[in-house]
Amino acid sequence: MRLLAEHGEVAARLRSSRWGRGAAAVLAGALPALAFPAPSLWWLAYVALVPWLLLLRAAPTGRRAALDGWLGGTGFMLAVHHWLMPNLHVFLLVLAALLGLLWAPWGWLAREALRGAPMSWGRAGAACAVVPSGWLMVEAVRSWEGLGGPWGLLGASQWQVAPALRVAALGGVWSVTLLVVAVNTAVALFVAVPPARTAAVAALAVCAVTTGSAWVWPAPPEPVGTVRIGVVQPGVIGGPDGPALRFSRGEELTRSLAGRDADLVVWGESSVGADLATRPDLADRLAELSRHVGAEVLVNVDARRSDLPGIYKSSVLVGPGGPTGDRYDKMRLVPFGEYVPARAVLGWATSVGRAADEDRRRGTAQVVMTAGGGGERPLLVGPLVCFESAFPDMSRRLARDGAQVLVAQSATSTFQDSWAPGQHVSLAALRAAETGRPVVHATLTGVSAVYGPDGSRIGAPLGTDRGAAAVYEVPLAGTTTPYVRFGDWPLWAALAVLAGTAGAAGARAVRRPPAPGTPARPARTVRGSAGRPGR
């Protein structure tokens, strides 16, 4: 607390230094990134915004607060996505600055909510609702695929905290974000506004009670049996013959699962580099693998299709007789990695980084597959491909459509030695907790892992340091979470808070009497202006 208080004094001194204050805003915005993998300092998320909030509160004007919001947002986006630098180079700075603009209104809003005196109980409580709601609106807007998608949502930093995962079951990752930002706001008030400390403690108590209530209600997912799912991770394989060598290594590892009673075997994203319709030899090899292990194999084909124009990334289920007909084409593509937005304008990005030379094509609908269709208990599988596991609505839709297990096929080999693999696999825990469905995250080069219906990890993950195959005993659940039933209600609640705040501010402005000494506007008559005779 002493350190935070000292930060307030530093922020005040920085008011006289434009560049110093700007640098402080960038650094303050970057600080929350340490709560995500790989550092995974999850506890830091609950105070990481406090320096930024104190800086915003000390801003001399609303315009300066908006600028500090923009700079802090730029720092946050750079820190959370810094591992993209080898691919996008200087273009990452441009993207971070553009997305950072989304935090400019939030910076102004935070200053208005936190500054001024006296700070009443009502005003302090309003700040603890308004500031998180404004932040959540920023997250909602930037979660649009065209703006980069929901990577690095603040609530996602709590993927390994069991009480937070129970909050996610209520309202998705959005409800966790609201909780985290509310705690930061209360701490900032406690540090910077002594008269509001009682109200700040009360707000922290409300956050604690909310989390405790989520722990006891609703009931945890009810187990209804288990399935055995094999995960095949071939490891780092490069070079011009990489696709063929990767396929052969996948075959080898899959054969090692024979006799282990797997109900399904999952390969990672882009594990097959040719359309199976044009390469019947590959389809036959996969069918023989399915017969050998006694389970269907879910592969991912990254290739130009024979029946449609363009390149697709597709989850394809292969059984003992070959492809079963169950196929899912990836719908949400990675900007610049799999397509270039507005290529006519931004196509130059391919010359400064490793952006997609040709846009991938999109699927049109999500699919729930039936694995083990010939058995007594078919398994309903909801596939997601890589980037799609970041979108809460996609996993929720699959759960509503009856999927018993969610499978995310991924490849992060381009970013093998960065924070990206750890950040990506952590999303599977959130999707499991949100939906009450286990999630299997299978990659080419790690990290591969499995999470139960409550978001807890099952078995040992397969790290980025090896190629391996493993079979996991995956519990199934028969209950449905409130998030699956009610959807993104925290977003609507936050929007209602902001609308109510705006309405209240407008009403106060209308009712406010003119300041003493303000000359009254001259009245106008029917026949003419005041002081001017009519004709």
XYZ file of N, CA and C in Angstrom, residues 285-381:
291
model
N -4.187 -44.502 -45.050
C -3.276 -44.654 -43.913
C -3.964 -44.262 -42.603
N -4.765 -43.207 -42.646
C -5.499 -42.802 -41.448
C -6.559 -43.832 -41.076
N -7.230 -44.397 -42.066
C -8.233 -45.429 -41.787
C -7.581 -46.652 -41.154
N -6.414 -47.010 -41.655
C -5.703 -48.160 -41.073
C -5.284 -47.867 -39.633
N -4.892 -46.618 -39.365
C -4.563 -46.218 -37.991
C -5.779 -46.366 -37.092
N -6.940 -45.927 -37.579
C -8.167 -46.029 -36.795
C -8.463 -47.482 -36.446
N -8.276 -48.381 -37.402
C -8.509 -49.815 -37.129
C -7.487 -50.337 -36.132
N -6.255 -49.833 -36.239
C -5.181 -50.338 -35.386
C -5.391 -49.958 -33.917
N -5.824 -48.732 -33.661
C -6.002 -48.284 -32.271
C -7.419 -48.509 -31.764
N -8.345 -48.853 -32.671
C -9.718 -49.098 -32.255
C -10.489 -47.841 -31.915
N -10.139 -46.723 -32.551
C -10.821 -45.445 -32.292
C -10.711 -44.567 -33.530
N -11.674 -43.677 -33.682
C -11.600 -42.733 -34.783
C -10.536 -41.678 -34.498
N -10.019 -41.091 -35.567
C -8.943 -40.109 -35.469
C -9.459 -38.773 -36.009
N -9.363 -37.743 -35.191
C -9.752 -36.397 -35.615
C -8.486 -35.656 -36.031
N -8.336 -35.441 -37.351
C -7.163 -34.748 -37.872
C -7.574 -33.345 -38.293
N -6.583 -32.557 -38.695
C -6.866 -31.206 -39.175
C -6.133 -31.009 -40.499
N -6.916 -30.745 -41.540
C -6.382 -30.625 -42.892
C -6.211 -29.154 -43.242
N -5.019 -28.781 -43.643
C -4.707 -27.414 -44.075
C -4.278 -27.493 -45.529
N -5.255 -27.330 -46.424
C -4.949 -27.556 -47.838
C -6.022 -26.957 -48.731
N -5.700 -26.868 -50.008
C -6.659 -26.429 -51.010
C -7.651 -27.562 -51.257
N -8.933 -27.238 -51.171
C -9.961 -28.262 -51.322
C -10.191 -28.599 -52.790
N -10.599 -29.840 -53.023
C -10.878 -30.287 -54.392
C -12.283 -29.917 -54.842
N -13.209 -29.735 -53.881
C -14.603 -29.472 -54.233
C -14.989 -28.005 -54.123
N -14.100 -27.166 -53.563
C -14.376 -25.741 -53.413
C -13.098 -24.961 -53.717
N -13.229 -23.735 -54.197
C -12.024 -22.938 -54.433
C -11.391 -22.474 -53.126
N -10.068 -22.372 -53.112
C -9.376 -21.803 -51.964
C -8.868 -22.825 -50.967
N -8.126 -22.299 -49.989
C -7.507 -23.111 -48.935
C -8.374 -23.017 -47.678
N -8.625 -24.162 -47.063
C -9.411 -24.239 -45.830
C -8.586 -24.943 -44.757
N -8.883 -24.618 -43.504
C -8.397 -25.410 -42.374
C -9.596 -26.157 -41.816
N -9.527 -27.479 -41.844
C -10.716 -28.282 -41.563
C -10.418 -29.412 -40.598
N -11.302 -29.561 -39.605
C -11.281 -30.740 -38.737
C -12.028 -31.853 -39.467
N -11.371 -32.985 -39.640
C -11.947 -34.108 -40.391
C -11.866 -35.364 -39.524
N -12.997 -36.037 -39.368
C -13.054 -37.265 -38.569
C -12.874 -38.462 -39.485
N -11.913 -39.315 -39.133
C -11.591 -40.497 -39.947
C -11.802 -41.751 -39.110
N -12.577 -42.676 -39.648
C -12.841 -43.936 -38.971
C -12.193 -45.106 -39.679
N -12.520 -46.320 -39.273
C -11.917 -47.510 -39.892
C -12.169 -47.613 -41.390
N -13.251 -47.026 -41.870
C -13.555 -47.066 -43.294
C -13.122 -45.833 -44.045
N -12.402 -44.934 -43.424
C -11.981 -43.693 -44.059
C -12.712 -42.493 -43.463
N -12.637 -41.347 -44.123
C -13.355 -40.168 -43.621
C -14.834 -40.457 -43.431
N -15.354 -40.062 -42.276
C -16.742 -40.386 -41.924
C -17.743 -39.433 -42.554
N -17.275 -38.321 -43.074
C -18.176 -37.287 -43.576
C -18.348 -36.140 -42.620
N -17.964 -36.324 -41.340
C -18.000 -35.234 -40.370
C -16.812 -34.306 -40.621
N -17.110 -33.066 -40.933
C -16.057 -32.106 -41.271
C -16.468 -30.721 -40.780
N -15.506 -30.004 -40.234
C -15.750 -28.627 -39.803
C -14.675 -27.734 -40.406
N -15.094 -26.699 -41.116
C -14.170 -25.733 -41.704
C -14.045 -24.533 -40.779
N -12.832 -24.158 -40.456
C -12.575 -23.053 -39.533
C -13.285 -21.790 -39.994
N -13.980 -21.133 -39.066
C -14.788 -19.958 -39.384
C -14.088 -18.637 -39.062
N -13.358 -18.590 -37.972
C -12.735 -17.338 -37.543
C -11.222 -17.456 -37.721
N -10.720 -16.637 -38.588
C -9.326 -16.733 -39.002
C -8.468 -15.713 -38.272
N -7.184 -16.003 -38.181
C -6.236 -15.126 -37.492
C -5.869 -13.971 -38.417
N -6.147 -12.730 -38.006
C -5.764 -11.594 -38.852
C -4.265 -11.597 -39.125
N -3.913 -11.415 -40.381
C -2.545 -11.377 -40.886
C -1.901 -12.762 -40.910
N -2.188 -13.627 -39.951
C -1.622 -14.966 -39.987
C -2.290 -15.856 -41.028
N -3.629 -15.701 -41.164
C -4.379 -16.537 -42.103
C -5.110 -15.722 -43.166
N -5.210 -14.450 -42.953
C -5.739 -13.543 -43.972
C -5.283 -12.135 -43.634
N -5.271 -11.279 -44.625
C -4.897 -9.880 -44.413
C -6.157 -9.039 -44.541
N -6.597 -8.399 -43.452
C -7.781 -7.538 -43.548
C -7.545 -6.405 -44.543
N -8.557 -6.140 -45.366
C -8.450 -5.073 -46.373
C -7.125 -5.195 -47.117
N -6.925 -6.339 -47.742
C -5.632 -6.630 -48.376
C -5.234 -5.550 -49.376
N -6.189 -4.955 -50.061
C -5.854 -3.919 -51.043
C -5.148 -2.731 -50.389
N -5.452 -2.492 -49.090
C -4.855 -1.370 -48.381
C -3.670 -1.810 -47.536
N -3.814 -2.966 -46.870
C -2.803 -3.415 -45.904
C -1.927 -4.543 -46.427
N -2.004 -4.818 -47.711
C -1.200 -5.906 -48.266
C 0.287 -5.727 -48.087
N 0.724 -4.475 -47.880
C 2.148 -4.233 -47.671
C 2.677 -4.921 -46.423
N 1.760 -5.357 -45.530
C 2.211 -6.047 -44.310
C 2.958 -7.330 -44.644
N 2.677 -7.928 -45.806
C 3.376 -9.163 -46.183
C 4.844 -8.907 -46.487
N 5.198 -7.653 -46.769
C 6.587 -7.343 -47.099
C 7.428 -7.021 -45.872
N 6.776 -6.737 -44.732
C 7.530 -6.404 -43.522
C 7.428 -7.495 -42.459
N 6.641 -8.507 -42.704
C 6.494 -9.604 -41.748
C 5.984 -10.842 -42.445
N 5.753 -11.878 -41.654
C 5.292 -13.144 -42.221
C 3.764 -13.207 -42.209
N 3.143 -12.300 -42.920
C 1.693 -12.312 -43.056
C 1.298 -13.283 -44.165
N 0.027 -13.659 -44.191
C -0.467 -14.652 -45.141
C -0.353 -14.136 -46.569
N 0.272 -14.929 -47.429
C 0.368 -14.560 -48.834
C -0.962 -14.748 -49.560
N -1.752 -15.687 -49.076
C -3.068 -15.953 -49.659
C -4.069 -16.143 -48.530
N -5.213 -15.506 -48.647
C -6.223 -15.604 -47.599
C -6.832 -16.997 -47.554
N -6.952 -17.552 -46.321
C -7.713 -18.785 -46.148
C -9.206 -18.492 -46.322
N -9.976 -19.515 -46.642
C -11.419 -19.372 -46.780
C -12.090 -19.780 -45.469
N -13.273 -19.227 -45.237
C -13.992 -19.444 -43.985
C -15.078 -20.495 -44.140
N -15.293 -21.252 -43.067
C -16.459 -22.108 -42.992
C -17.698 -21.279 -42.707
N -18.838 -21.918 -42.789
C -20.101 -21.185 -42.648
C -20.897 -21.552 -41.410
N -20.581 -22.658 -40.751
C -21.379 -23.075 -39.591
C -20.552 -23.982 -38.697
N -20.842 -23.913 -37.396
C -20.209 -24.828 -36.456
C -20.835 -26.212 -36.575
N -20.078 -27.221 -36.166
C -20.482 -28.616 -36.361
C -20.254 -29.393 -35.075
N -21.216 -30.217 -34.715
C -21.031 -31.197 -33.645
C -20.895 -32.563 -34.315
N -19.757 -33.216 -34.092
C -19.462 -34.494 -34.732
C -19.848 -35.654 -33.826
N -20.131 -36.785 -34.443
C -20.451 -38.006 -33.709
C -19.321 -38.988 -33.889
N -18.561 -39.202 -32.822
C -17.459 -40.170 -32.848
C -17.933 -41.484 -32.258
N -17.429 -42.586 -32.785
C -17.862 -43.892 -32.303
C -19.312 -44.151 -32.636
N -19.736 -43.745 -33.849
C -21.138 -43.858 -34.221
C -21.674 -45.274 -34.197
N -20.800 -46.255 -34.352
C -21.266 -47.638 -34.345
C -21.372 -48.244 -32.966
N -20.958 -47.512 -31.933
C -20.997 -48.055 -30.582
C -22.304 -47.770 -29.891
N -22.406 -48.285 -28.664
C -23.624 -48.069 -27.890
C -23.712 -46.644 -27.363
N -22.569 -46.007 -27.115
C -22.569 -44.658 -26.555
C -21.733 -43.749 -27.444
N -22.302 -43.215 -28.527
C -21.541 -42.298 -29.375
C -21.139 -41.053 -28.600
N -19.988 -40.512 -28.942
C -19.447 -39.328 -28.278
C -19.674 -38.123 -29.178
N -20.328 -37.092 -28.655
C -20.585 -35.874 -29.414
C -19.441 -34.888 -29.165
N -18.748 -34.523 -30.252
C -17.524 -33.738 -30.165
C -17.725 -32.394 -30.860
